[in-house]
Amino acid sequence: MSSDFETVRQTPPGILVIRSLRGRDWSLNTYRYIVLLITFVAYTCYHASRKPSSIVKSVLDPEAKHLHEYPWPIGSIFVKDEFRVRNKDRLKSEGWYPFDGKDGTSKLGETDLAFLACYSMGMYVAGHLGDTLDLRLFLAFGMIGSGIFVGLFGMGYFWNVHAFWYFLVMQVVAGLFQATGWPSVVAVIGNWFGKRKRGLIMGIWNAHTSVGNISGSLLAASVLDYGWGWSFIVPGAFIVMGGVLVFLFLPAYPEDIGFPCPNYTGVGDLEGQARKDSTLEDKQSTVAPCGSGLRTSVGLAEACLIPGVIPFALCLFFSKLVAYTFLYWLPFYLSQTEIGGEYMSVKSAGNLSTLFDVGGIFGGIIAGYVSDKTRSRATTAASFMYAAIPSVLLYRTYGTVSKNVNILLMMVAGLFVNGPYALITTAVSADLGTHSSLRGNSRALATVTAIIDGTGSIGAALGPLLTGFLSTKGWDFVFLMLMICALIAGLLLSRLVKAEIAEKISKRSPSSSGWHNHEATASEPLLSNERRKGHHQEASRAK
């Protein structure tokens, strides 16, 4: 009795209401679509709320006063032309103390550092809490808290706040709340989906990162002319509404609404369980309960020992450094760089920068699909990082030729930069979080995700900070830093790449056909030698 109560006690209130109105429950596949949609919206809100600081940088620190209006692609849609022209000089000339002085660019870099450092440090704690607490409540709490403090940063405009410490504190607290997001949503997806086609599913699902960046840019730019404070308040309200949606409708675990856990049934994916209701009921009666009230989490040290966690975490450190430098500084770079003989407005730069994320959407999907087909997560990620080097170089060298060339090269750079970043933070993290060495304990999902993405977020914090200083010496130094980091990220996966190649060669040889595991994940090649020895020993005993 108590066991049954514990299993269903975390059913979201919105689902309970819908059940009572419909008189019957949804199917398993319907719930999976709901989980994909809600977590997609949730992390779209997270990324949208991070984007305003990059949009308003040139307003807070108008050191370079380029007065050419360049309303492309949709820079003139949201605000009437006469209003924009009337307020353009005021927005570009006054700035906002303390960011409008000689050290304004460095101060902006320090606020980015404060946010990202607290985000990365908070990630390790948030991952463990996500494996311990109710993921639905934890995620909703983080989203609402994030929205409040993002909005409070924007209120500094209306309250006429000019104290640097105020903006720094708002970024620190917002970073801590934002740390709740990624470990939670990846853990939820990992709970609902097995390893089959995980790379492609999560590659498509991970488009929320780019959709969030795009929507955040458009939201912030659409209200920029009414005062930069609105560029924070509107995305802040957006993520608060997303938090309410999560609280009402997100089932964190299949068991919370009466379905078995895929990581305990021994079935690679829930698709097989959804084929027959009778089969599902039989599995449900025998499966070990693992709902949100009945699991135990693993520690950080134990999670770090999972093969592949450390190499991918270090790779993501440099990969995310590159990605977040583009996230935070690309609009500023575009507004300060002459493209096709003209400088574009702050709003237009923000709108144009969204095309980098459009390329990133395709990059995440392609990387996920390729890694599924080849069963080589590390090789795919490393290949994309190496390809990112010439794409970034080409963008810096020829991106100033014309608008169209800039668009093309920006999207190509986004594809190769965001592709491995998306793959590592989604499919790889989920694979490692349900690794066979954990003996089915999927409570490591949020912890492993937090270790990998938390380490990556340290790099994400350093990238924008270094850019703030290097950009004062010239943008060539910034792009050189990005290319070096992309190279290091690829090299850090060399051991895993060699193991995957060796696994492929062994798979093709006749002697290995009897023991090869066709469900190998990104980290499993590290264990291939042990497996091979074990199977040879078993074969000897049989003889």
Coordinates of C-alpha atoms in Angstrom, one line a residue:
M1 CA 0.0 0.0 0.0
S2 CA 2.7 2.5 1.0
S3 CA 4.8 1.5 -2.0
D4 CA 1.9 2.2 -4.4
F5 CA 1.3 5.6 -2.7
E6 CA 5.0 6.5 -3.0
T7 CA 5.1 5.6 -6.7
V8 CA 2.2 7.9 -7.7
R9 CA 2.4 10.6 -5.1
Q10 CA 4.4 12.9 -7.4
T11 CA 1.8 12.9 -10.2
P12 CA 1.6 16.5 -11.5
P13 CA -1.6 18.3 -10.6
G14 CA -2.4 19.3 -14.2
I15 CA -2.3 15.7 -15.3
L16 CA -4.6 14.7 -12.4
V17 CA -7.1 17.3 -13.6
I18 CA -6.9 16.1 -17.2
R19 CA -7.4 12.5 -16.2
S20 CA -10.5 13.4 -14.2
L21 CA -11.9 15.4 -17.1
R22 CA -11.2 12.8 -19.8
G23 CA -12.1 9.8 -17.6
R24 CA -9.1 7.8 -18.8
D25 CA -5.3 8.1 -19.0
W26 CA -3.1 8.9 -22.0
S27 CA -0.9 6.3 -23.7
L28 CA 2.7 5.9 -23.0
N29 CA 3.8 7.5 -26.3
T30 CA 1.5 10.5 -25.6
Y31 CA 3.3 11.1 -22.3
R32 CA 6.6 10.8 -24.0
Y33 CA 5.6 13.6 -26.5
I34 CA 4.4 15.7 -23.6
V35 CA 7.7 15.2 -21.7
L36 CA 9.6 16.2 -24.9
L37 CA 7.5 19.3 -25.4
I38 CA 7.5 20.5 -21.8
T39 CA 11.3 20.0 -21.3
F40 CA 11.9 21.7 -24.7
V41 CA 9.8 24.7 -23.6
A42 CA 11.5 24.7 -20.2
Y43 CA 15.1 25.0 -21.5
T44 CA 14.0 27.3 -24.3
C45 CA 13.0 29.6 -21.4
Y46 CA 16.3 29.2 -19.7
H47 CA 18.3 30.2 -22.7
A48 CA 16.0 33.0 -23.6
S49 CA 16.5 34.5 -20.2
R50 CA 20.3 34.4 -20.7
K51 CA 20.3 36.3 -24.0
P52 CA 19.4 39.9 -22.9
S53 CA 22.8 40.7 -21.5
S54 CA 24.4 40.2 -24.9
I55 CA 21.7 42.3 -26.7
V56 CA 22.1 45.3 -24.4
K57 CA 25.9 45.4 -24.2
S58 CA 26.2 48.0 -26.9
V59 CA 23.5 50.1 -25.2
L60 CA 25.2 50.0 -21.8
D61 CA 28.6 50.5 -23.2
P62 CA 28.3 52.7 -26.4
E63 CA 32.0 53.3 -26.8
A64 CA 31.9 53.0 -30.6
K65 CA 29.1 55.3 -31.9
H66 CA 28.3 53.9 -35.3
L67 CA 25.2 55.7 -36.5
H68 CA 24.5 53.7 -39.7
E69 CA 21.1 52.1 -39.5
Y70 CA 21.2 48.5 -40.8
P71 CA 17.8 47.0 -40.1
W72 CA 18.3 43.4 -41.2
P73 CA 16.9 40.8 -41.1
I74 CA 14.0 42.0 -38.9
G75 CA 15.4 45.0 -37.1
S76 CA 12.5 47.4 -38.1
I77 CA 9.6 45.1 -37.5
F78 CA 9.0 45.6 -33.8
V79 CA 9.2 49.4 -33.4
K80 CA 8.0 52.2 -35.6
D81 CA 10.8 53.8 -37.6
E82 CA 10.1 57.3 -36.3
F83 CA 10.4 56.0 -32.7
R84 CA 13.6 54.2 -33.4
V85 CA 15.2 57.1 -35.1
R86 CA 14.1 59.5 -32.4
N87 CA 15.6 57.4 -29.6
K88 CA 18.6 56.0 -31.5
D89 CA 21.1 58.8 -30.6
R90 CA 20.0 58.7 -27.0
L91 CA 20.5 55.0 -26.7
K92 CA 23.8 55.0 -28.5
S93 CA 25.3 58.1 -26.8
E94 CA 24.4 58.0 -23.2
G95 CA 25.2 54.5 -22.1
W96 CA 24.6 53.5 -18.5
Y97 CA 26.9 54.1 -15.6
P98 CA 29.0 52.1 -14.5
F99 CA 29.3 50.4 -17.9
D100 CA 29.9 53.5 -20.0
G101 CA 33.4 54.4 -18.9
K102 CA 36.8 53.3 -20.2
D103 CA 36.5 50.0 -18.3
G104 CA 32.9 49.4 -19.3
T105 CA 33.7 46.5 -21.5
S106 CA 35.7 44.8 -18.8
K107 CA 32.9 45.4 -16.3
L108 CA 30.4 43.7 -18.7
G109 CA 32.8 40.8 -18.9
E110 CA 32.9 40.6 -15.1
T111 CA 29.1 40.4 -14.9
D112 CA 29.2 37.6 -17.4
L113 CA 31.9 35.9 -15.3
A114 CA 29.8 36.3 -12.2
F115 CA 26.8 34.7 -13.8
L116 CA 28.7 31.8 -15.5
A117 CA 31.0 31.0 -12.5
C118 CA 28.0 30.7 -10.2
Y119 CA 26.2 28.8 -12.8
S120 CA 29.0 26.3 -13.2
M121 CA 29.7 25.9 -9.5
G122 CA 26.0 25.6 -8.7
M123 CA 25.7 22.9 -11.3
Y124 CA 27.5 20.3 -9.2
V125 CA 25.2 20.9 -6.3
A126 CA 22.1 21.1 -8.5
G127 CA 22.9 17.8 -10.1
H128 CA 23.1 16.0 -6.8
L129 CA 19.9 17.7 -5.6
G130 CA 18.2 16.8 -8.8
D131 CA 18.9 13.1 -8.2
T132 CA 17.7 13.5 -4.6
L133 CA 14.6 15.7 -4.8
D134 CA 11.5 15.7 -7.0
L135 CA 12.8 16.8 -10.4
R136 CA 9.5 18.5 -11.3
L137 CA 9.4 20.7 -8.2
F138 CA 13.2 21.4 -8.4
L139 CA 13.0 22.5 -12.0
A140 CA 9.9 24.7 -11.4
F141 CA 11.6 26.3 -8.4
G142 CA 14.7 27.1 -10.5
M143 CA 12.8 28.5 -13.4
I144 CA 10.7 30.9 -11.2
G145 CA 13.7 32.0 -9.2
S146 CA 15.7 32.6 -12.4
G147 CA 12.9 34.8 -13.8
I148 CA 12.6 36.9 -10.7
F149 CA 16.3 37.8 -10.6
V150 CA 16.6 38.3 -14.4
G151 CA 13.7 40.7 -14.0
L152 CA 15.4 42.4 -11.1
F153 CA 18.5 43.1 -13.2
G154 CA 16.3 45.0 -15.6
M155 CA 14.5 46.9 -12.8
G156 CA 17.9 48.6 -12.3
Y157 CA 16.9 50.7 -15.3
F158 CA 13.6 51.8 -13.8
W159 CA 15.0 52.3 -10.3
N160 CA 17.9 54.3 -11.8
V161 CA 20.5 52.0 -10.2
H162 CA 24.1 52.8 -11.0
A163 CA 25.9 50.7 -8.4
F164 CA 28.0 48.0 -10.0
W165 CA 27.5 45.6 -7.1
Y166 CA 23.8 45.6 -7.6
F167 CA 24.1 44.2 -11.2
L168 CA 26.8 41.8 -10.0
V169 CA 24.6 40.4 -7.2
M170 CA 21.7 39.9 -9.6
Q171 CA 23.9 37.9 -12.0
V172 CA 25.3 35.8 -9.2
V173 CA 21.9 34.8 -7.8
A174 CA 20.5 34.3 -11.3
G175 CA 23.4 32.0 -12.2
L176 CA 22.7 29.8 -9.1
F177 CA 19.0 29.5 -10.1
Q178 CA 19.9 28.8 -13.7
A179 CA 22.1 25.9 -12.6
T180 CA 19.0 23.9 -11.8
G181 CA 17.9 23.6 -15.4
W182 CA 20.2 21.4 -17.5
P183 CA 20.8 18.5 -15.1
S184 CA 17.0 18.3 -14.5
V185 CA 15.8 18.3 -18.1
V186 CA 18.5 15.8 -19.3
A187 CA 17.6 13.5 -16.3
V188 CA 13.9 13.7 -17.2
I189 CA 14.6 12.8 -20.8
G190 CA 17.0 10.0 -19.8
N191 CA 14.3 8.6 -17.5
W192 CA 11.7 8.4 -20.4
F193 CA 13.9 7.3 -23.3
G194 CA 16.3 4.4 -23.6
K195 CA 19.4 4.3 -25.7
R196 CA 17.8 3.5 -29.1
K197 CA 18.0 6.5 -31.4
R198 CA 18.9 8.6 -28.3
G199 CA 21.4 10.8 -30.3
L200 CA 18.8 11.7 -33.0
I201 CA 16.0 12.3 -30.5
M202 CA 18.1 14.4 -28.2
G203 CA 19.7 16.2 -31.2
I204 CA 16.3 17.4 -32.3
W205 CA 15.2 18.1 -28.8
N206 CA 18.4 20.0 -28.1
A207 CA 17.3 22.6 -30.6
H208 CA 15.7 24.3 -27.6
T209 CA 19.2 25.8 -26.9
S210 CA 19.2 27.6 -30.3
V211 CA 15.5 28.3 -30.2
G212 CA 15.9 29.9 -26.8
N213 CA 18.8 32.0 -28.0
I214 CA 16.8 33.2 -31.0
S215 CA 13.6 33.9 -29.0
G216 CA 15.6 35.6 -26.3
S217 CA 17.3 37.8 -28.8
L218 CA 14.0 38.7 -30.5
L219 CA 12.2 39.3 -27.2
A220 CA 15.1 41.5 -25.9
A221 CA 15.5 43.4 -29.2
S222 CA 11.8 44.0 -29.6
V223 CA 11.5 46.1 -26.5
L224 CA 15.0 47.6 -26.4
D225 CA 13.9 51.0 -27.7
Y226 CA 11.5 51.4 -24.8
G227 CA 14.3 51.1 -22.3
W228 CA 16.9 48.4 -21.9
G229 CA 15.3 47.2 -18.6
W230 CA 12.4 45.7 -20.6
S231 CA 14.9 43.5 -22.4
F232 CA 15.4 41.7 -19.1
I233 CA 11.9 41.9 -17.7
V234 CA 10.1 40.3 -20.7
P235 CA 12.4 37.2 -20.9
G236 CA 12.2 37.0 -17.1
A237 CA 8.4 36.8 -17.2
F238 CA 8.7 34.2 -20.0
I239 CA 10.7 31.8 -17.8
V240 CA 8.4 32.3 -14.9
M241 CA 5.4 31.2 -17.0
G242 CA 7.5 28.2 -18.2
G243 CA 8.1 27.2 -14.5
V244 CA 4.4 27.2 -13.9
L245 CA 3.9 24.9 -16.9
V246 CA 6.5 22.5 -15.5
F247 CA 4.9 22.4 -12.1
L248 CA 1.5 21.6 -13.5
F249 CA 2.2 19.1 -16.3
L250 CA 5.7 17.6 -16.2
P251 CA 6.0 13.9 -15.0
A252 CA 9.6 13.5 -14.0
Y253 CA 9.6 9.7 -14.0
P254 CA 7.4 7.2 -15.9
E255 CA 6.7 5.5 -12.6
D256 CA 5.2 8.7 -11.2
I257 CA 2.2 8.2 -13.5
G258 CA 2.1 4.4 -13.5
F259 CA 4.6 3.3 -16.1
P260 CA 7.8 1.2 -15.6
C261 CA 11.3 2.6 -15.7
P262 CA 13.1 1.7 -19.0
N263 CA 16.5 1.6 -17.1
Y264 CA 15.2 -1.2 -14.9
T265 CA 13.2 -3.4 -17.3
G266 CA 16.2 -4.3 -19.4
V267 CA 14.5 -2.9 -22.5
G268 CA 16.6 -0.5 -24.5
D269 CA 13.7 1.8 -25.2
L270 CA 10.1 2.4 -24.0
E271 CA 8.9 1.8 -27.6
G272 CA 8.9 -2.0 -27.0
Q273 CA 6.9 -1.6 -23.9
A274 CA 4.2 0.5 -25.5
R275 CA 3.3 -2.1 -28.1
K276 CA 0.9 -4.2 -26.0
D277 CA -1.0 -3.0 -22.9
S278 CA -0.9 -6.5 -21.4
T279 CA 2.9 -6.7 -21.7
L280 CA 3.2 -3.3 -20.1
E281 CA 1.0 -4.4 -17.1
D282 CA 3.1 -7.5 -16.6
K283 CA 6.3 -5.5 -16.6
Q284 CA 4.8 -2.9 -14.3
S285 CA 3.9 -5.5 -11.7
T286 CA 7.4 -6.9 -11.6
V287 CA 9.6 -3.9 -12.1
A288 CA 11.5 -2.5 -9.2
P289 CA 9.9 0.8 -8.2
C290 CA 12.0 3.8 -9.0
G291 CA 9.7 6.8 -8.8
S292 CA 10.7 10.2 -7.6
G293 CA 10.1 9.2 -4.0
L294 CA 12.0 5.9 -4.0
R295 CA 15.5 6.3 -5.5
T296 CA 18.9 6.8 -4.1
S297 CA 21.5 9.0 -5.7
V298 CA 25.2 8.4 -6.3
G299 CA 27.9 10.7 -5.1
L300 CA 30.1 13.0 -7.3
A301 CA 33.2 10.9 -6.8
E302 CA 31.4 7.7 -7.9
A303 CA 29.9 9.4 -10.9
C304 CA 33.3 10.7 -11.9
L305 CA 34.6 7.1 -12.0
I306 CA 32.2 6.2 -14.8
P307 CA 34.3 5.6 -17.9
G308 CA 34.2 8.6 -20.3
V309 CA 32.9 11.2 -17.8
I310 CA 36.1 13.0 -17.3
P311 CA 37.3 13.2 -20.9
F312 CA 33.9 14.4 -22.1
A313 CA 33.7 16.9 -19.3
L314 CA 37.1 18.4 -20.1
C315 CA 36.2 18.4 -23.8
L316 CA 33.1 20.3 -23.0
F317 CA 35.1 22.8 -21.0
F318 CA 36.7 24.1 -24.2
S319 CA 33.8 23.4 -26.5
K320 CA 31.4 25.4 -24.3
L321 CA 34.0 28.2 -24.0
V322 CA 33.8 28.6 -27.8
A323 CA 30.0 28.3 -27.9
Y324 CA 29.3 30.8 -25.1
T325 CA 31.8 33.3 -26.4
F326 CA 29.6 33.5 -29.5
L327 CA 26.4 33.5 -27.3
Y328 CA 27.5 36.5 -25.3
W329 CA 29.7 38.5 -27.7
L330 CA 28.5 37.9 -31.2
P331 CA 25.9 40.7 -31.2
F332 CA 28.5 43.1 -29.8
Y333 CA 31.0 42.0 -32.4
L334 CA 28.5 42.5 -35.2
S335 CA 27.6 46.0 -34.0
Q336 CA 31.3 47.0 -33.8
T337 CA 32.4 45.5 -37.1
E338 CA 32.1 47.0 -40.5
I339 CA 30.2 44.5 -42.8
G340 CA 29.9 45.3 -46.4
G341 CA 31.1 48.9 -45.8
E342 CA 28.4 49.6 -43.1
Y343 CA 27.9 49.3 -39.4
M344 CA 24.6 47.8 -38.2
S345 CA 22.4 49.0 -35.3
V346 CA 22.4 47.2 -31.9
K347 CA 19.0 45.7 -32.6
S348 CA 19.9 44.5 -36.1
A349 CA 23.1 43.0 -34.7
G350 CA 21.0 41.1 -32.1
N351 CA 18.7 39.8 -34.8
L352 CA 21.4 38.8 -37.2
S353 CA 23.3 36.9 -34.4
T354 CA 20.3 34.5 -34.2
L355 CA 21.4 32.9 -37.5
F356 CA 24.4 31.4 -35.6
D357 CA 21.9 29.4 -33.6
V358 CA 20.0 28.4 -36.6
G359 CA 23.2 26.7 -37.8
G360 CA 23.5 25.3 -34.3
I361 CA 20.1 23.6 -34.6
F362 CA 21.2 21.7 -37.7
G363 CA 24.5 20.9 -36.1
G364 CA 22.9 19.3 -33.1
I365 CA 20.6 17.2 -35.2
I366 CA 23.3 16.1 -37.6
A367 CA 25.8 15.2 -34.8
G368 CA 23.1 13.2 -33.0
Y369 CA 22.1 11.3 -36.2
V370 CA 25.7 10.6 -37.2
S371 CA 26.6 9.4 -33.8
D372 CA 23.6 7.0 -33.7
K373 CA 24.4 5.6 -37.1
T374 CA 28.1 5.1 -36.4
R375 CA 27.7 4.4 -32.7
S376 CA 30.7 6.7 -32.2
R377 CA 29.9 9.6 -29.9
A378 CA 33.5 10.6 -29.3
T379 CA 34.6 10.4 -32.9
T380 CA 31.6 12.5 -34.0
A381 CA 32.2 15.2 -31.4
A382 CA 35.9 15.4 -32.1
S383 CA 35.4 15.6 -35.9
F384 CA 33.0 18.5 -35.4
M385 CA 35.4 20.3 -33.2
Y386 CA 38.2 20.0 -35.7
A387 CA 35.9 21.2 -38.5
A388 CA 35.0 24.2 -36.3
I389 CA 38.6 25.5 -36.6
P390 CA 38.5 26.4 -40.3
S391 CA 34.9 27.5 -40.1
V392 CA 35.7 30.1 -37.4
L393 CA 38.8 31.3 -39.3
L394 CA 36.7 31.7 -42.5
Y395 CA 34.1 33.7 -40.6
R396 CA 36.6 36.1 -39.2
T397 CA 38.5 36.5 -42.5
Y398 CA 35.6 36.7 -45.0
G399 CA 32.6 37.6 -42.8
T400 CA 33.1 41.3 -43.3
V401 CA 32.9 41.1 -47.1
S402 CA 29.1 41.3 -47.3
K403 CA 25.9 40.6 -45.5
N404 CA 25.2 37.4 -47.4
V405 CA 28.7 36.0 -46.9
N406 CA 28.5 36.8 -43.2
I407 CA 25.2 34.9 -43.0
L408 CA 26.5 31.8 -44.7
L409 CA 29.7 31.6 -42.8
M410 CA 28.0 32.4 -39.5
M411 CA 25.6 29.5 -39.9
V412 CA 28.4 27.1 -40.9
A413 CA 30.4 28.1 -37.8
G414 CA 27.2 27.6 -35.7
L415 CA 26.8 24.2 -37.1
F416 CA 30.2 22.9 -36.2
V417 CA 30.5 24.8 -32.9
N418 CA 27.1 23.9 -31.4
G419 CA 27.0 20.3 -32.9
P420 CA 29.5 18.7 -30.4
Y421 CA 28.3 20.9 -27.6
A422 CA 24.8 19.7 -28.1
L423 CA 25.8 16.0 -28.5
I424 CA 27.9 15.9 -25.3
T425 CA 25.4 17.7 -23.1
T426 CA 22.5 15.5 -24.2
A427 CA 23.0 12.0 -25.6
V428 CA 26.5 11.5 -24.2
S429 CA 25.4 12.7 -20.7
A430 CA 22.4 10.5 -20.8
D431 CA 24.4 7.5 -22.0
L432 CA 26.9 7.9 -19.2
G433 CA 24.2 8.6 -16.6
T434 CA 22.7 5.2 -17.3
H435 CA 26.0 3.4 -17.8
S436 CA 26.1 -0.4 -17.1
S437 CA 28.6 0.2 -14.3
L438 CA 25.8 1.8 -12.3
R439 CA 23.8 -1.4 -12.4
G440 CA 20.6 0.3 -13.5
N441 CA 20.6 3.2 -11.0
S442 CA 19.4 6.0 -13.2
R443 CA 19.6 8.4 -10.3
A444 CA 23.0 9.2 -11.6
L445 CA 21.6 11.0 -14.6
A446 CA 21.4 14.5 -13.1
T447 CA 24.7 14.0 -11.3
V448 CA 26.6 12.9 -14.4
T449 CA 25.0 15.7 -16.5
A450 CA 26.0 18.2 -13.8
I451 CA 29.6 17.0 -13.7
I452 CA 29.9 17.3 -17.5
D453 CA 28.0 20.5 -18.0
G454 CA 29.3 22.1 -14.8
T455 CA 32.9 21.6 -16.0
G456 CA 31.9 22.9 -19.4
S457 CA 30.3 25.9 -17.8
I458 CA 33.6 26.9 -16.1
G459 CA 34.9 27.2 -19.7
A460 CA 31.8 29.1 -20.6
A461 CA 32.5 31.6 -17.8
L462 CA 36.1 32.1 -18.8
G463 CA 35.4 32.6 -22.5
P464 CA 33.3 35.8 -22.3
L465 CA 35.7 37.1 -19.6
L466 CA 38.8 36.6 -21.7
T467 CA 36.9 38.1 -24.7
G468 CA 36.1 41.2 -22.7
F469 CA 39.9 41.8 -22.3
L470 CA 41.1 40.4 -25.7
S471 CA 38.6 42.4 -27.7
T472 CA 40.2 45.7 -26.5
K473 CA 43.4 44.5 -28.2
G474 CA 41.7 43.4 -31.4
W475 CA 39.2 40.8 -32.5
D476 CA 41.9 38.7 -34.2
F477 CA 43.1 37.7 -30.7
V478 CA 39.6 36.6 -29.8
F479 CA 39.2 34.4 -32.8
L480 CA 42.7 32.9 -32.3
M481 CA 41.6 31.9 -28.8
L482 CA 38.5 30.3 -30.1
M483 CA 40.4 28.2 -32.7
I484 CA 43.0 27.0 -30.1
C485 CA 40.2 26.0 -27.7
A486 CA 38.4 24.0 -30.5
L487 CA 41.7 22.2 -31.2
I488 CA 42.2 21.3 -27.6
A489 CA 38.6 20.1 -27.3
G490 CA 39.1 17.7 -30.1
L491 CA 42.4 16.4 -28.8
L492 CA 41.0 15.6 -25.4
L493 CA 38.8 13.0 -27.0
S494 CA 41.7 11.2 -28.7
R495 CA 41.8 8.3 -26.3
L496 CA 38.0 7.7 -26.7
V497 CA 38.3 8.1 -30.5
K498 CA 41.0 5.5 -30.6
A499 CA 39.0 3.1 -28.5
E500 CA 35.9 3.5 -30.7
I501 CA 38.0 2.9 -33.8
A502 CA 39.5 -0.2 -32.2
E503 CA 36.0 -1.4 -31.3
K504 CA 34.9 -1.0 -34.9
I505 CA 37.9 -3.0 -36.2
S506 CA 37.3 -5.7 -33.6
K507 CA 33.6 -5.8 -34.6
R508 CA 34.5 -6.6 -38.2
S509 CA 36.9 -9.4 -37.3
P510 CA 35.4 -12.9 -37.2
S511 CA 36.8 -13.7 -33.8
S512 CA 34.9 -10.8 -32.2
S513 CA 31.5 -11.5 -33.7
G514 CA 30.4 -13.7 -30.8
W515 CA 30.9 -11.2 -28.1
H516 CA 30.4 -7.7 -29.6
N517 CA 27.7 -5.7 -27.9
H518 CA 25.6 -3.9 -30.5
E519 CA 24.2 -1.5 -27.9
A520 CA 27.6 0.0 -27.0
T521 CA 27.5 3.6 -25.9
A522 CA 29.9 6.5 -26.1
S523 CA 32.0 5.4 -23.2
E524 CA 31.8 1.6 -23.6
P525 CA 34.9 1.2 -25.9
L526 CA 37.0 1.9 -22.8
L527 CA 35.8 -1.4 -21.4
S528 CA 36.3 -3.4 -24.6
N529 CA 39.6 -5.0 -23.5
E530 CA 38.0 -6.3 -20.2
R531 CA 35.0 -7.6 -22.2
R532 CA 37.2 -9.4 -24.7
K533 CA 39.2 -11.1 -21.9
G534 CA 36.0 -12.2 -20.2
H535 CA 34.5 -13.7 -23.3
H536 CA 37.7 -15.5 -24.2
Q537 CA 37.8 -17.0 -20.7
E538 CA 34.2 -18.1 -21.1
A539 CA 35.0 -19.7 -24.4
S540 CA 38.0 -21.6 -22.9
R541 CA 35.8 -23.0 -20.1
A542 CA 33.2 -24.1 -22.7
K543 CA 35.9 -26.0 -24.6

